[in-house]
PDB file of C-alpha atoms and ligand atoms in Angstrom:
ATOM      1  CA  GLY A 433      83.582   7.260  32.125  1.00 57.00           C
ATOM      2  CA  PRO A 434      82.002  10.843  30.535  1.00 62.00           C
ATOM      3  CA  LEU A 435      78.529  11.232  31.716  1.00 63.00           C
ATOM      4  CA  GLN A 436      76.539  10.739  27.842  1.00 59.00           C
ATOM      5  CA  PRO A 437      73.803  13.923  27.908  1.00 59.00           C
ATOM      6  CA  LEU A 438      70.348  12.871  28.861  1.00 78.00           C
ATOM      7  CA  CYS A 439      68.542  13.524  26.310  1.00 94.00           C
ATOM      8  CA  ARG A 440      65.121  15.717  27.076  1.00 97.00           C
ATOM      9  CA  GLY A 441      62.085  14.848  24.895  1.00 98.00           C
ATOM     10  CA  ALA A 442      60.480  17.497  22.505  1.00 98.00           C
ATOM     11  CA  PHE A 443      57.800  19.807  23.277  1.00 97.00           C
ATOM     12  CA  ILE A 444      55.928  20.191  19.786  1.00 97.00           C
ATOM     13  CA  LEU A 445      52.524  22.763  19.372  1.00 96.00           C
ATOM     14  CA  LEU A 446      49.989  22.616  17.749  1.00 94.00           C
ATOM     15  CA  GLU A 447      47.155  25.692  17.073  1.00 93.00           C
ATOM     16  CA  GLY A 448      44.695  26.710  15.350  1.00 89.00           C
ATOM     17  CA  CYS A 449      40.893  27.912  15.271  1.00 89.00           C
ATOM     18  CA  ASP A 450      38.028  26.288  16.036  1.00 91.00           C
ATOM     19  CA  ARG A 451      36.954  23.338  14.203  1.00 89.00           C
ATOM     20  CA  ALA A 452      40.689  23.558  12.190  1.00 87.00           C
ATOM     21  CA  GLY A 453      41.912  19.199  12.588  1.00 89.00           C
ATOM     22  CA  LYS A 454      43.751  20.368  15.517  1.00 93.00           C
ATOM     23  CA  SER A 455      42.453  17.243  17.873  1.00 95.00           C
ATOM     24  CA  THR A 456      42.450  14.757  15.061  1.00 95.00           C
ATOM     25  CA  GLN A 457      45.948  16.050  13.972  1.00 94.00           C
ATOM     26  CA  ALA A 458      47.671  15.328  17.383  1.00 97.00           C
ATOM     27  CA  ALA A 459      46.222  11.752  17.957  1.00 98.00           C
ATOM     28  CA  LYS A 460      47.711  10.714  14.936  1.00 98.00           C
ATOM     29  CA  LEU A 461      50.554  12.842  15.795  1.00 98.00           C
ATOM     30  CA  VAL A 462      50.597  10.656  18.673  1.00 98.00           C
ATOM     31  CA  ARG A 463      50.056   7.427  18.233  1.00 98.00           C
ATOM     32  CA  LYS A 464      52.635   7.696  14.851  1.00 98.00           C
ATOM     33  CA  LEU A 465      55.279   8.512  16.870  1.00 98.00           C
ATOM     34  CA  LYS A 466      54.335   5.613  19.999  1.00 98.00           C
ATOM     35  CA  ALA A 467      54.839   3.797  16.690  1.00 98.00           C
ATOM     36  CA  ARG A 468      58.227   4.739  15.987  1.00 98.00           C
ATOM     37  CA  GLY A 469      60.172   3.687  19.223  1.00 97.00           C
ATOM     38  CA  PHE A 470      59.224   7.350  20.889  1.00 97.00           C
ATOM     39  CA  LEU A 471      58.011   8.597  24.000  1.00 98.00           C
ATOM     40  CA  VAL A 472      55.044  10.879  23.854  1.00 98.00           C
ATOM     41  CA  GLU A 473      52.329  12.221  25.353  1.00 98.00           C
ATOM     42  CA  HIS A 474      49.125  14.012  24.244  1.00 98.00           C
ATOM     43  CA  MET A 475      47.447  17.294  26.531  1.00 98.00           C
ATOM     44  CA  ARG A 476      45.908  19.438  24.821  1.00 98.00           C
ATOM     45  CA  PHE A 477      44.424  23.618  26.579  1.00 98.00           C
ATOM     46  CA  PRO A 478      42.291  24.293  28.575  1.00 98.00           C
ATOM     47  CA  ASP A 479      42.667  21.303  30.863  1.00 98.00           C
ATOM     48  CA  ARG A 480      39.429  21.210  31.816  1.00 98.00           C
ATOM     49  CA  THR A 481      39.700  18.560  34.688  1.00 97.00           C
ATOM     50  CA  THR A 482      41.298  20.587  37.563  1.00 98.00           C
ATOM     51  CA  PRO A 483      39.329  23.206  39.162  1.00 98.00           C
ATOM     52  CA  ILE A 484      40.277  26.390  37.026  1.00 98.00           C
ATOM     53  CA  GLY A 485      39.699  23.937  34.240  1.00 98.00           C
ATOM     54  CA  ASN A 486      35.980  23.223  35.466  1.00 98.00           C
ATOM     55  CA  MET A 487      35.552  27.245  35.376  1.00 97.00           C
ATOM     56  CA  ILE A 488      36.468  27.220  32.447  1.00 98.00           C
ATOM     57  CA  ASP A 489      34.572  24.632  30.800  1.00 98.00           C
ATOM     58  CA  ALA A 490      31.213  26.006  32.270  1.00 97.00           C
ATOM     59  CA  TYR A 491      32.349  29.839  30.807  1.00 97.00           C
ATOM     60  CA  LEU A 492      33.387  27.552  27.449  1.00 97.00           C
ATOM     61  CA  LYS A 493      29.849  26.290  27.202  1.00 96.00           C
ATOM     62  CA  SER A 494      28.477  29.513  28.850  1.00 91.00           C
ATOM     63  CA  THR A 495      26.989  27.765  31.810  1.00 89.00           C
ATOM     64  CA  LYS A 496      28.993  30.807  33.877  1.00 89.00           C
ATOM     65  CA  GLU A 497      29.442  34.604  32.565  1.00 93.00           C
ATOM     66  CA  LEU A 498      33.215  36.269  33.736  1.00 97.00           C
ATOM     67  CA  ASP A 499      35.226  39.166  33.015  1.00 98.00           C
ATOM     68  CA  ASP A 500      37.476  38.993  29.646  1.00 98.00           C
ATOM     69  CA  HIS A 501      40.295  39.812  32.138  1.00 98.00           C
ATOM     70  CA  ALA A 502      39.342  37.723  34.614  1.00 98.00           C
ATOM     71  CA  VAL A 503      38.982  34.799  32.236  1.00 98.00           C
ATOM     72  CA  HIS A 504      42.374  35.323  30.277  1.00 99.00           C
ATOM     73  CA  LEU A 505      43.794  34.526  33.750  1.00 99.00           C
ATOM     74  CA  LEU A 506      41.997  31.764  34.652  1.00 98.00           C
ATOM     75  CA  PHE A 507      43.792  30.004  30.871  1.00 99.00           C
ATOM     76  CA  SER A 508      47.030  31.513  31.194  1.00 99.00           C
ATOM     77  CA  ALA A 509      47.175  30.182  35.732  1.00 99.00           C
ATOM     78  CA  ASN A 510      46.056  26.519  33.687  1.00 99.00           C
ATOM     79  CA  ARG A 511      48.472  26.663  31.910  1.00 99.00           C
ATOM     80  CA  TRP A 512      50.934  27.390  34.950  1.00 98.00           C
ATOM     81  CA  GLU A 513      49.527  24.619  37.042  1.00 98.00           C
ATOM     82  CA  CYS A 514      50.484  21.944  34.609  1.00 98.00           C
ATOM     83  CA  MET A 515      54.230  23.936  34.251  1.00 98.00           C
ATOM     84  CA  ALA A 516      55.755  21.141  37.329  1.00 98.00           C
ATOM     85  CA  LYS A 517      53.899  17.755  34.784  1.00 98.00           C
ATOM     86  CA  MET A 518      55.817  18.955  31.754  1.00 98.00           C
ATOM     87  CA  LYS A 519      58.776  20.120  33.242  1.00 98.00           C
ATOM     88  CA  LYS A 520      59.623  16.403  34.227  1.00 97.00           C
ATOM     89  CA  LEU A 521      57.650  15.308  31.719  1.00 98.00           C
ATOM     90  CA  LEU A 522      60.262  16.805  29.244  1.00 98.00           C
ATOM     91  CA  SER A 523      63.078  15.987  31.556  1.00 96.00           C
ATOM     92  CA  SER A 524      62.755  12.655  32.024  1.00 95.00           C
ATOM     93  CA  GLY A 525      63.341  11.308  28.200  1.00 97.00           C
ATOM     94  CA  THR A 526      59.085  12.172  27.395  1.00 98.00           C
ATOM     95  CA  SER A 527      57.551  14.630  24.046  1.00 98.00           C
ATOM     96  CA  ILE A 528      54.838  15.886  24.218  1.00 98.00           C
ATOM     97  CA  VAL A 529      51.981  16.860  21.800  1.00 98.00           C
ATOM     98  CA  VAL A 530      50.489  19.680  23.340  1.00 98.00           C
ATOM     99  CA  GLU A 531      46.627  21.175  21.151  1.00 98.00           C
ATOM    100  CA  ARG A 532      46.326  24.686  21.894  1.00 98.00           C
ATOM    101  CA  TYR A 533      48.264  27.404  24.743  1.00 98.00           C
ATOM    102  CA  ALA A 534      49.872  30.379  25.341  1.00 98.00           C
ATOM    103  CA  TYR A 535      49.169  31.845  21.203  1.00 96.00           C
ATOM    104  CA  SER A 536      45.067  30.862  22.034  1.00 97.00           C
ATOM    105  CA  GLY A 537      45.135  32.594  24.409  1.00 98.00           C
ATOM    106  CA  VAL A 538      46.184  35.718  23.183  1.00 97.00           C
ATOM    107  CA  THR A 539      44.513  35.739  20.308  1.00 97.00           C
ATOM    108  CA  PHE A 540      41.902  34.854  21.369  1.00 98.00           C
ATOM    109  CA  SER A 541      41.545  37.276  24.260  1.00 98.00           C
ATOM    110  CA  ALA A 542      43.514  40.187  21.891  1.00 98.00           C
ATOM    111  CA  ALA A 543      40.367  39.391  19.676  1.00 97.00           C
ATOM    112  CA  LYS A 544      37.757  41.071  22.444  1.00 97.00           C
ATOM    113  CA  GLY A 545      39.768  44.363  22.803  1.00 97.00           C
ATOM    114  CA  LEU A 546      41.571  43.101  25.051  1.00 98.00           C
ATOM    115  CA  GLU A 547      45.884  44.497  24.754  1.00 98.00           C
ATOM    116  CA  LEU A 548      47.931  42.099  23.464  1.00 96.00           C
ATOM    117  CA  ALA A 549      50.522  43.444  25.793  1.00 97.00           C
ATOM    118  CA  TRP A 550      48.877  43.034  28.534  1.00 98.00           C
ATOM    119  CA  CYS A 551      47.213  39.477  26.812  1.00 98.00           C
ATOM    120  CA  LYS A 552      50.917  37.964  26.669  1.00 97.00           C
ATOM    121  CA  SER A 553      51.626  39.388  30.021  1.00 98.00           C
ATOM    122  CA  PRO A 554      50.836  36.725  32.253  1.00 98.00           C
ATOM    123  CA  ASP A 555      51.520  33.607  29.190  1.00 98.00           C
ATOM    124  CA  ILE A 556      55.743  35.679  29.771  1.00 98.00           C
ATOM    125  CA  GLY A 557      58.058  32.808  30.971  1.00 98.00           C
ATOM    126  CA  LEU A 558      55.538  29.484  30.936  1.00 98.00           C
ATOM    127  CA  LEU A 559      57.513  26.921  29.617  1.00 98.00           C
ATOM    128  CA  ALA A 560      58.555  28.264  25.354  1.00 96.00           C
ATOM    129  CA  PRO A 561      57.095  24.812  22.586  1.00 95.00           C
ATOM    130  CA  ASP A 562      60.029  23.976  20.535  1.00 94.00           C
ATOM    131  CA  VAL A 563      58.339  23.853  17.636  1.00 93.00           C
ATOM    132  CA  THR A 564      54.349  25.398  16.703  1.00 92.00           C
ATOM    133  CA  LEU A 565      52.739  24.262  13.912  1.00 90.00           C
ATOM    134  CA  PHE A 566      49.505  25.546  12.784  1.00 88.00           C
ATOM    135  CA  LEU A 567      46.476  24.163  11.101  1.00 88.00           C
ATOM    136  CA  ASP A 568      45.301  27.067   8.851  1.00 85.00           C
ATOM    137  CA  LEU A 569      42.182  26.348   7.854  1.00 81.00           C
ATOM    138  CA  PRO A 570      40.205  29.003   6.167  1.00 81.00           C
ATOM    139  CA  ILE A 571      36.974  29.860   8.390  1.00 85.00           C
ATOM    140  CA  CYS A 572      34.003  29.319   5.504  1.00 83.00           C
ATOM    141  CA  GLU A 573      35.488  26.130   5.943  1.00 84.00           C
ATOM    142  CA  ALA A 574      36.040  25.342   9.611  1.00 85.00           C
ATOM    143  CA  GLY A 575      32.075  26.724   9.044  1.00 89.00           C
ATOM    144  CA  LYS A 576      31.064  23.482   8.057  1.00 90.00           C
ATOM    145  CA  ARG A 577      32.537  20.904   9.807  1.00 88.00           C
ATOM    146  CA  GLU A 578      30.643  19.643  12.299  1.00 89.00           C
ATOM    147  CA  GLY A 579      30.132  20.851  15.819  1.00 91.00           C
ATOM    148  CA  PHE A 580      31.276  24.389  14.940  1.00 91.00           C
ATOM    149  CA  GLY A 581      28.546  26.838  17.199  1.00 92.00           C
ATOM    150  CA  GLU A 582      27.810  24.903  20.602  1.00 93.00           C
ATOM    151  CA  GLU A 583      30.662  26.875  21.868  1.00 95.00           C
ATOM    152  CA  ARG A 584      31.316  29.927  23.220  1.00 95.00           C
ATOM    153  CA  TYR A 585      34.039  31.956  19.858  1.00 96.00           C
ATOM    154  CA  GLU A 586      32.340  29.487  17.758  1.00 94.00           C
ATOM    155  CA  ASN A 587      31.391  32.285  14.713  1.00 93.00           C
ATOM    156  CA  GLU A 588      32.616  33.184  11.831  1.00 94.00           C
ATOM    157  CA  ASP A 589      33.448  36.868  12.352  1.00 95.00           C
ATOM    158  CA  PHE A 590      35.095  36.147  15.642  1.00 96.00           C
ATOM    159  CA  GLN A 591      36.743  33.290  14.591  1.00 94.00           C
ATOM    160  CA  ARG A 592      37.587  35.999  10.998  1.00 95.00           C
ATOM    161  CA  ASN A 593      39.458  37.240  14.175  1.00 96.00           C
ATOM    162  CA  VAL A 594      41.553  34.793  15.887  1.00 95.00           C
ATOM    163  CA  ARG A 595      43.014  34.078  12.269  1.00 92.00           C
ATOM    164  CA  GLY A 596      44.300  37.410  11.707  1.00 93.00           C
ATOM    165  CA  LEU A 597      45.554  37.779  14.892  1.00 94.00           C
ATOM    166  CA  PHE A 598      47.382  34.138  14.724  1.00 92.00           C
ATOM    167  CA  LEU A 599      49.048  35.102  10.991  1.00 89.00           C
ATOM    168  CA  ASP A 600      50.127  38.660  12.793  1.00 90.00           C
ATOM    169  CA  MET A 601      51.727  36.293  15.980  1.00 89.00           C
ATOM    170  CA  LYS A 602      53.713  34.329  13.086  1.00 82.00           C
ATOM    171  CA  HIS A 603      56.875  35.986  13.871  1.00 75.00           C
ATOM    172  CA  ASP A 604      57.128  34.758  16.288  1.00 67.00           C
ATOM    173  CA  MET A 605      56.128  31.517  16.208  1.00 64.00           C
ATOM    174  CA  THR A 606      59.127  28.607  15.636  1.00 55.00           C
ATOM    175  CA  VAL A 607      60.411  27.373  12.471  1.00 43.00           C
ATOM    176  CA  GLY A 608      58.042  26.240   9.538  1.00 44.00           C
ATOM    177  CA  ASP A 609      55.263  27.186  11.667  1.00 43.00           C
ATOM    178  CA  ILE A 610      52.750  28.815   9.545  1.00 52.00           C
ATOM    179  CA  GLN A 611      51.554  26.665   6.840  1.00 57.00           C
ATOM    180  CA  ASN A 612      49.394  26.681   3.926  1.00 59.00           C
ATOM    181  CA  TYR A 613      47.290  24.213   5.422  1.00 64.00           C
ATOM    182  CA  ALA A 614      43.660  24.381   3.472  1.00 61.00           C
ATOM    183  CA  ARG A 615      44.261  22.310   0.343  1.00 71.00           C
ATOM    184  CA  LYS A 616      45.487  19.312   1.888  1.00 82.00           C
ATOM    185  CA  THR A 617      44.034  16.151   2.383  1.00 84.00           C
ATOM    186  CA  ILE A 618      44.183  14.658   6.499  1.00 88.00           C
ATOM    187  CA  ASP A 619      47.109  12.686   5.848  1.00 92.00           C
ATOM    188  CA  GLU A 620      49.267  14.841   3.686  1.00 89.00           C
ATOM    189  CA  ILE A 621      49.571  17.433   7.013  1.00 89.00           C
ATOM    190  CA  HIS A 622      49.671  13.878   9.034  1.00 93.00           C
ATOM    191  CA  GLY A 623      52.687  13.519   6.737  1.00 93.00           C
ATOM    192  CA  GLU A 624      54.038  16.381   7.394  1.00 90.00           C
ATOM    193  CA  LEU A 625      53.309  17.445  11.187  1.00 93.00           C
ATOM    194  CA  VAL A 626      55.313  13.891  11.761  1.00 95.00           C
ATOM    195  CA  ALA A 627      58.454  14.733  10.177  1.00 95.00           C
ATOM    196  CA  SER A 628      58.129  18.502  12.026  1.00 93.00           C
ATOM    197  CA  ALA A 629      57.732  16.957  14.869  1.00 96.00           C
ATOM    198  CA  ILE A 630      60.394  13.907  14.026  1.00 97.00           C
ATOM    199  CA  GLU A 631      62.528  16.726  12.505  1.00 96.00           C
ATOM    200  CA  THR A 632      62.547  19.418  16.589  1.00 96.00           C
ATOM    201  CA  ILE A 633      62.540  15.851  18.549  1.00 98.00           C
ATOM    202  CA  LYS A 634      65.850  16.037  16.872  1.00 97.00           C
ATOM    203  CA  LYS A 635      67.655  18.563  17.196  1.00 96.00           C
ATOM    204  CA  CYS A 636      66.201  19.448  20.507  1.00 95.00           C
ATOM    205  CA  ALA A 637      67.847  16.189  22.282  1.00 96.00           C
ATOM    206  CA  THR A 638      70.219  17.838  23.917  1.00 94.00           C
ATOM    207  CA  LEU A 639      69.028  21.334  23.971  1.00 96.00           C
ATOM    208  CA  PRO A 640      67.984  23.373  27.128  1.00 96.00           C
ATOM    209  CA  LEU A 641      63.579  23.944  27.884  1.00 96.00           C
ATOM    210  CA  LYS A 642      63.740  27.904  26.562  1.00 94.00           C
ATOM    211  CA  ASP A 643      61.214  30.801  28.759  1.00 96.00           C
ATOM    212  CA  LEU A 644      58.066  32.017  26.148  1.00 96.00           C
ATOM    213  CA  TRP A 645      58.695  35.177  25.131  1.00 93.00           C
ATOM    214  CA  LYS A 646      61.637  36.346  27.570  1.00 91.00           C
TER     215      LYS A 646
HETATM  216  P1  TMP B  46      38.769  23.878  22.910  1.00 50.45           P
HETATM  217  O1  TMP B  46      37.410  23.752  21.462  1.00 50.45           O
HETATM  218  O2  TMP B  46      40.409  23.061  21.966  1.00 50.45           O
HETATM  219  O3  TMP B  46      39.068  22.458  23.919  1.00 50.45           O
HETATM  220  O4  TMP B  46      38.716  25.261  23.385  1.00 50.45           O
HETATM  221  C1  TMP B  46      38.130  25.857  23.836  1.00 50.45           C
HETATM  222  C2  TMP B  46      37.899  27.562  23.835  1.00 50.45           C
HETATM  223  O5  TMP B  46      38.955  28.060  24.392  1.00 50.45           O
HETATM  224  C3  TMP B  46      38.757  27.774  22.221  1.00 50.45           C
HETATM  225  O6  TMP B  46      37.887  28.995  21.735  1.00 50.45           O
HETATM  226  C4  TMP B  46      39.728  28.644  22.185  1.00 50.45           C
HETATM  227  C5  TMP B  46      39.314  29.259  23.365  1.00 50.45           C
HETATM  228  N1  TMP B  46      40.975  29.815  24.148  1.00 50.45           N
HETATM  229  C6  TMP B  46      41.460  30.412  24.787  1.00 50.45           C
HETATM  230  O7  TMP B  46      40.409  31.696  25.113  1.00 50.45           O
HETATM  231  N2  TMP B  46      42.142  31.168  25.310  1.00 50.45           N
HETATM  232  C7  TMP B  46      42.691  30.607  25.521  1.00 50.45           C
HETATM  233  O8  TMP B  46      44.088  30.497  25.983  1.00 50.45           O
HETATM  234  C8  TMP B  46      42.953  28.883  25.250  1.00 50.45           C
HETATM  235  C9  TMP B  46      44.099  28.077  24.618  1.00 50.45           C
HETATM  236  C10 TMP B  46      41.669  28.221  24.647  1.00 50.45           C
END
């Protein structure tokens, strides 16, 4: 008989400024999707476990200085080195919930003054997310959260620039992405993320994978 089309997994991206709640929400989302019977894995960028990720980690903890362009390319390389794994998971039917991606790459480097088009170019052709969910928290709130200020970039003026750049890119993100999460509880946000994730998983099950910014 005719072959059943193989359902692929969905690439669900969580983006946002530092301390916006991405890790908390990603963990809750993954747990819920698994409980509902979906195959799903949790990933985050930077992936600090690889040799490239080790260099990025040292830079973020300020034990190492690097040229802005050089570290930008390391962040991008850190995504490229994960492409084979991500494609394999998605094509075998496992969805991935990913914390941060090329949008963080572009906004953080552009906030340092690097040219936007230059910032985007090394990430052109990466796997494109199927949905990008932007957790938008006023920077003054993020600044009050535990741990803020421990790593490079965690100061309010810089984060305000980053947030502005994220908002400039919202046209570039998938439908439903940038919502105002500011005044909602963790559980309300969680409920919205679960709904978007499940809708996305169903919608792209038989669609081909896409390339970013192509
Ligand atoms: P994390 O706190 O989510 O691990 O991210 C570490 C920091 O690295 C965070 O301040 C955002 C920044 N970053 C970039 O500057 N470029 C990138 O490409 C990524 C993924 C993160």
